[in-house]
PDB file of C-alpha atoms in Angstrom:
ATOM      1  CA  MET E   1      16.470  25.113  -5.482  1.00  0.00           C
ATOM      2  CA  GLY E   2      15.289  21.915  -3.718  1.00  0.00           C
ATOM      3  CA  GLU E   3      16.062  19.753  -6.797  1.00  0.00           C
ATOM      4  CA  ALA E   4      18.006  16.591  -6.498  1.00  0.00           C
ATOM      5  CA  SER E   5      19.643  15.248  -9.510  1.00  0.00           C
ATOM      6  CA  GLU E   6      19.672  11.612 -10.417  1.00  0.00           C
ATOM      7  CA  THR E   7      23.267  10.419  -9.325  1.00  0.00           C
ATOM      8  CA  HIS E   8      22.796   6.741  -9.878  1.00  0.00           C
ATOM      9  CA  THR E   9      24.420   5.555 -13.090  1.00  0.00           C
ATOM     10  CA  GLY E  10      23.468   2.457 -14.898  1.00  0.00           C
ATOM     11  CA  TRP E  11      20.078   0.838 -15.088  1.00  0.00           C
ATOM     12  CA  THR E  12      17.383   0.433 -12.584  1.00  0.00           C
ATOM     13  CA  PHE E  13      14.346  -1.912 -12.033  1.00  0.00           C
ATOM     14  CA  LEU E  14      11.684   0.936 -11.787  1.00  0.00           C
ATOM     15  CA  THR E  15      11.529   3.745 -14.325  1.00  0.00           C
ATOM     16  CA  SER E  16      11.248   7.344 -13.261  1.00  0.00           C
ATOM     17  CA  HIS E  17       7.702   7.291 -14.523  1.00  0.00           C
ATOM     18  CA  ALA E  18       6.803   4.457 -12.208  1.00  0.00           C
ATOM     19  CA  ARG E  19       8.345   6.148  -9.228  1.00  0.00           C
ATOM     20  CA  VAL E  20       6.590   9.422  -9.983  1.00  0.00           C
ATOM     21  CA  LEU E  21       3.276   7.672 -10.281  1.00  0.00           C
ATOM     22  CA  ALA E  22       3.985   5.863  -7.006  1.00  0.00           C
ATOM     23  CA  ALA E  23       4.789   9.184  -5.277  1.00  0.00           C
ATOM     24  CA  ILE E  24       1.574  10.578  -6.692  1.00  0.00           C
ATOM     25  CA  ALA E  25      -0.376   7.546  -5.534  1.00  0.00           C
ATOM     26  CA  GLU E  26       0.753   8.050  -1.942  1.00  0.00           C
ATOM     27  CA  ASP E  27      -0.246  11.647  -1.869  1.00  0.00           C
ATOM     28  CA  ARG E  28      -2.515  13.151  -4.769  1.00  0.00           C
ATOM     29  CA  ARG E  29      -1.807  16.660  -3.659  1.00  0.00           C
ATOM     30  CA  THR E  30       1.938  16.350  -3.433  1.00  0.00           C
ATOM     31  CA  ARG E  31       4.077  19.108  -4.925  1.00  0.00           C
ATOM     32  CA  ILE E  32       6.348  18.563  -7.828  1.00  0.00           C
ATOM     33  CA  ARG E  33       9.178  19.657  -5.676  1.00  0.00           C
ATOM     34  CA  ASP E  34       8.358  16.842  -3.109  1.00  0.00           C
ATOM     35  CA  ILE E  35       8.139  14.397  -5.769  1.00  0.00           C
ATOM     36  CA  ALA E  36      11.527  15.339  -7.196  1.00  0.00           C
ATOM     37  CA  VAL E  37      13.144  15.131  -3.886  1.00  0.00           C
ATOM     38  CA  ARG E  38      11.460  11.701  -3.209  1.00  0.00           C
ATOM     39  CA  CYS E  39      12.277  10.278  -6.704  1.00  0.00           C
ATOM     40  CA  ARG E  40      15.772  11.886  -6.825  1.00  0.00           C
ATOM     41  CA  LEU E  41      14.982  13.738 -10.082  1.00  0.00           C
ATOM     42  CA  THR E  42      14.967  17.263 -11.132  1.00  0.00           C
ATOM     43  CA  GLU E  43      11.694  19.212 -10.929  1.00  0.00           C
ATOM     44  CA  ARG E  44      11.870  19.724 -14.656  1.00  0.00           C
ATOM     45  CA  ALA E  45      12.191  15.873 -15.053  1.00  0.00           C
ATOM     46  CA  VAL E  46       9.143  15.351 -12.883  1.00  0.00           C
ATOM     47  CA  GLN E  47       6.963  17.987 -14.788  1.00  0.00           C
ATOM     48  CA  LYS E  48       7.940  16.181 -17.995  1.00  0.00           C
ATOM     49  CA  ILE E  49       7.028  12.874 -16.540  1.00  0.00           C
ATOM     50  CA  ILE E  50       3.695  14.178 -15.278  1.00  0.00           C
ATOM     51  CA  SER E  51       2.995  15.609 -18.834  1.00  0.00           C
ATOM     52  CA  ASP E  52       3.708  12.156 -20.395  1.00  0.00           C
ATOM     53  CA  LEU E  53       1.470  10.409 -17.948  1.00  0.00           C
ATOM     54  CA  GLU E  54      -1.417  12.889 -18.562  1.00  0.00           C
ATOM     55  CA  GLU E  55      -0.875  12.794 -22.293  1.00  0.00           C
ATOM     56  CA  ASP E  56      -1.146   8.894 -22.404  1.00  0.00           C
ATOM     57  CA  GLY E  57      -4.126   8.934 -20.058  1.00  0.00           C
ATOM     58  CA  TYR E  58      -2.796   7.483 -16.851  1.00  0.00           C
ATOM     59  CA  LEU E  59      -3.089  10.648 -14.881  1.00  0.00           C
ATOM     60  CA  THR E  60      -5.170  13.909 -14.784  1.00  0.00           C
ATOM     61  CA  HIS E  61      -4.969  16.791 -12.551  1.00  0.00           C
ATOM     62  CA  THR E  62      -7.163  19.708 -11.239  1.00  0.00           C
ATOM     63  CA  ARG E  63      -6.323  23.007  -9.901  1.00  0.00           C
ATOM     64  CA  GLU E  64      -7.344  23.348  -6.085  1.00  0.00           C
ATOM     65  CA  GLY E  65      -6.238  26.829  -5.053  1.00  0.00           C
ATOM     66  CA  ARG E  66      -2.513  27.089  -5.572  1.00  0.00           C
ATOM     67  CA  THR E  67      -1.871  23.352  -5.790  1.00  0.00           C
ATOM     68  CA  ASN E  68      -2.671  20.472  -8.226  1.00  0.00           C
ATOM     69  CA  ALA E  69      -4.717  17.517  -7.238  1.00  0.00           C
ATOM     70  CA  TYR E  70      -3.876  14.531  -9.273  1.00  0.00           C
ATOM     71  CA  ARG E  71      -6.073  11.553 -10.114  1.00  0.00           C
ATOM     72  CA  ILE E  72      -4.594   8.271 -11.287  1.00  0.00           C
ATOM     73  CA  ARG E  73      -6.682   6.241 -13.777  1.00  0.00           C
ATOM     74  CA  PRO E  74      -6.305   2.867 -12.083  1.00  0.00           C
ATOM     75  CA  GLY E  75      -7.773   0.696 -14.804  1.00  0.00           C
ATOM     76  CA  THR E  76      -5.416   2.007 -17.568  1.00  0.00           C
ATOM     77  CA  ILE E  77      -3.245  -0.905 -19.102  1.00  0.00           C
ATOM     78  CA  LEU E  78       0.461  -0.607 -18.803  1.00  0.00           C
ATOM     79  CA  ARG E  79       2.212   0.206 -22.111  1.00  0.00           C
ATOM     80  CA  HIS E  80       4.839  -2.345 -22.657  1.00  0.00           C
ATOM     81  CA  PRO E  81       3.772  -5.742 -24.306  1.00  0.00           C
ATOM     82  CA  ALA E  82       5.480  -7.712 -21.587  1.00  0.00           C
ATOM     83  CA  GLU E  83       2.936  -6.419 -19.018  1.00  0.00           C
ATOM     84  CA  ALA E  84      -0.091  -7.164 -21.251  1.00  0.00           C
ATOM     85  CA  GLY E  85      -3.224  -6.840 -19.195  1.00  0.00           C
ATOM     86  CA  MET E  86      -1.530  -5.411 -16.118  1.00  0.00           C
ATOM     87  CA  THR E  87      -3.106  -2.189 -14.907  1.00  0.00           C
ATOM     88  CA  VAL E  88      -1.719   0.766 -13.140  1.00  0.00           C
ATOM     89  CA  ASP E  89      -3.642  -0.345 -10.101  1.00  0.00           C
ATOM     90  CA  GLY E  90      -1.919  -3.773 -10.252  1.00  0.00           C
ATOM     91  CA  LEU E  91       1.450  -2.016 -10.393  1.00  0.00           C
ATOM     92  CA  LEU E  92       0.666   0.512  -7.532  1.00  0.00           C
ATOM     93  CA  SER E  93      -0.603  -2.372  -5.404  1.00  0.00           C
ATOM     94  CA  ALA E  94       2.590  -4.346  -5.850  1.00  0.00           C
ATOM     95  CA  LEU E  95       4.658  -1.394  -5.009  1.00  0.00           C
ATOM     96  CA  ALA E  96       2.411  -0.640  -1.891  1.00  0.00           C
ATOM     97  CA  HIS E  97       2.786  -4.207  -0.797  1.00  0.00           C
ATOM     98  CA  GLN E  98       6.547  -4.059  -1.026  1.00  0.00           C
ATOM     99  CA  ASP E  99       6.605  -0.657   0.986  1.00  0.00           C
ATOM    100  CA  ALA E 100       4.428  -2.154   3.690  1.00  0.00           C
ATOM    101  CA  HIS E 101       6.871  -5.295   3.912  1.00  0.00           C
ATOM    102  CA  GLN E 102       9.778  -2.933   4.102  1.00  0.00           C
ATOM    103  CA  ASP E 103       8.161  -0.708   6.885  1.00  0.00           C
ATOM    104  CA  ALA E 104       7.301  -3.976   8.935  1.00  0.00           C
ATOM    105  CA  ARG E 105      10.824  -5.074   8.726  1.00  0.00           C
ATOM    106  CA  ARG E 106      12.280  -1.705   9.681  1.00  0.00           C
ATOM    107  CA  ASP E 107       9.871  -1.367  12.652  1.00  0.00           C
ATOM    108  CA  ALA E 108      10.540  -4.876  13.869  1.00  0.00           C
ATOM    109  CA  PRO E 109      12.685  -5.043  17.039  1.00  0.00           C
ATOM    110  CA  LEU E 110      16.197  -6.294  16.279  1.00  0.00           C
ATOM    111  CA  ALA E 111      16.814  -9.968  17.134  1.00  0.00           C
ATOM    112  CA  LEU E 112      19.595 -10.435  19.656  1.00  0.00           C
ATOM    113  CA  PRO E 113      21.675 -13.515  19.189  1.00  0.00           C
ATOM    114  CA  ARG E 114      20.648 -16.144  21.591  1.00  0.00           C
ATOM    115  CA  GLU E 115      23.040 -16.912  24.373  1.00  0.00           C
ATOM    116  CA  ARG E 116      24.357 -20.536  24.553  1.00  0.00           C
ATOM    117  CA  ASP E 117      23.033 -22.732  27.175  1.00  0.00           C
ATOM    118  CA  SER E 118      25.665 -22.452  29.977  1.00  0.00           C
ATOM    119  CA  ALA E 119      24.585 -25.856  31.354  1.00  0.00           C
ATOM    120  CA  ARG E 120      26.400 -27.627  28.785  1.00  0.00           C
TER     121      ARG E 120
END
């Protein structure tokens, strides 16, 4: 219940791991169920991704009551050689910048077409 399966076929620019990490960066106390809905993954897939991220040192969690609080290790270097030297913080900053840009465009008033000058 509450799980959203990945319905997209083919490749995407961001991996599921990057999407999950970005969701956690936005709210470090977010629930697996909420991450799954946001990322359009199953809860089981999110659990596996979080386990991968913890195992490789990108993420830790502590129990706070009935929820987990996640801590991202921002200085951790990304895994792929093509991103040599890029940190998790750099990736998340780029994604946050893009989100802010999209929000600004979405909140901007619609530009109405200009009426032609009737004096012509």
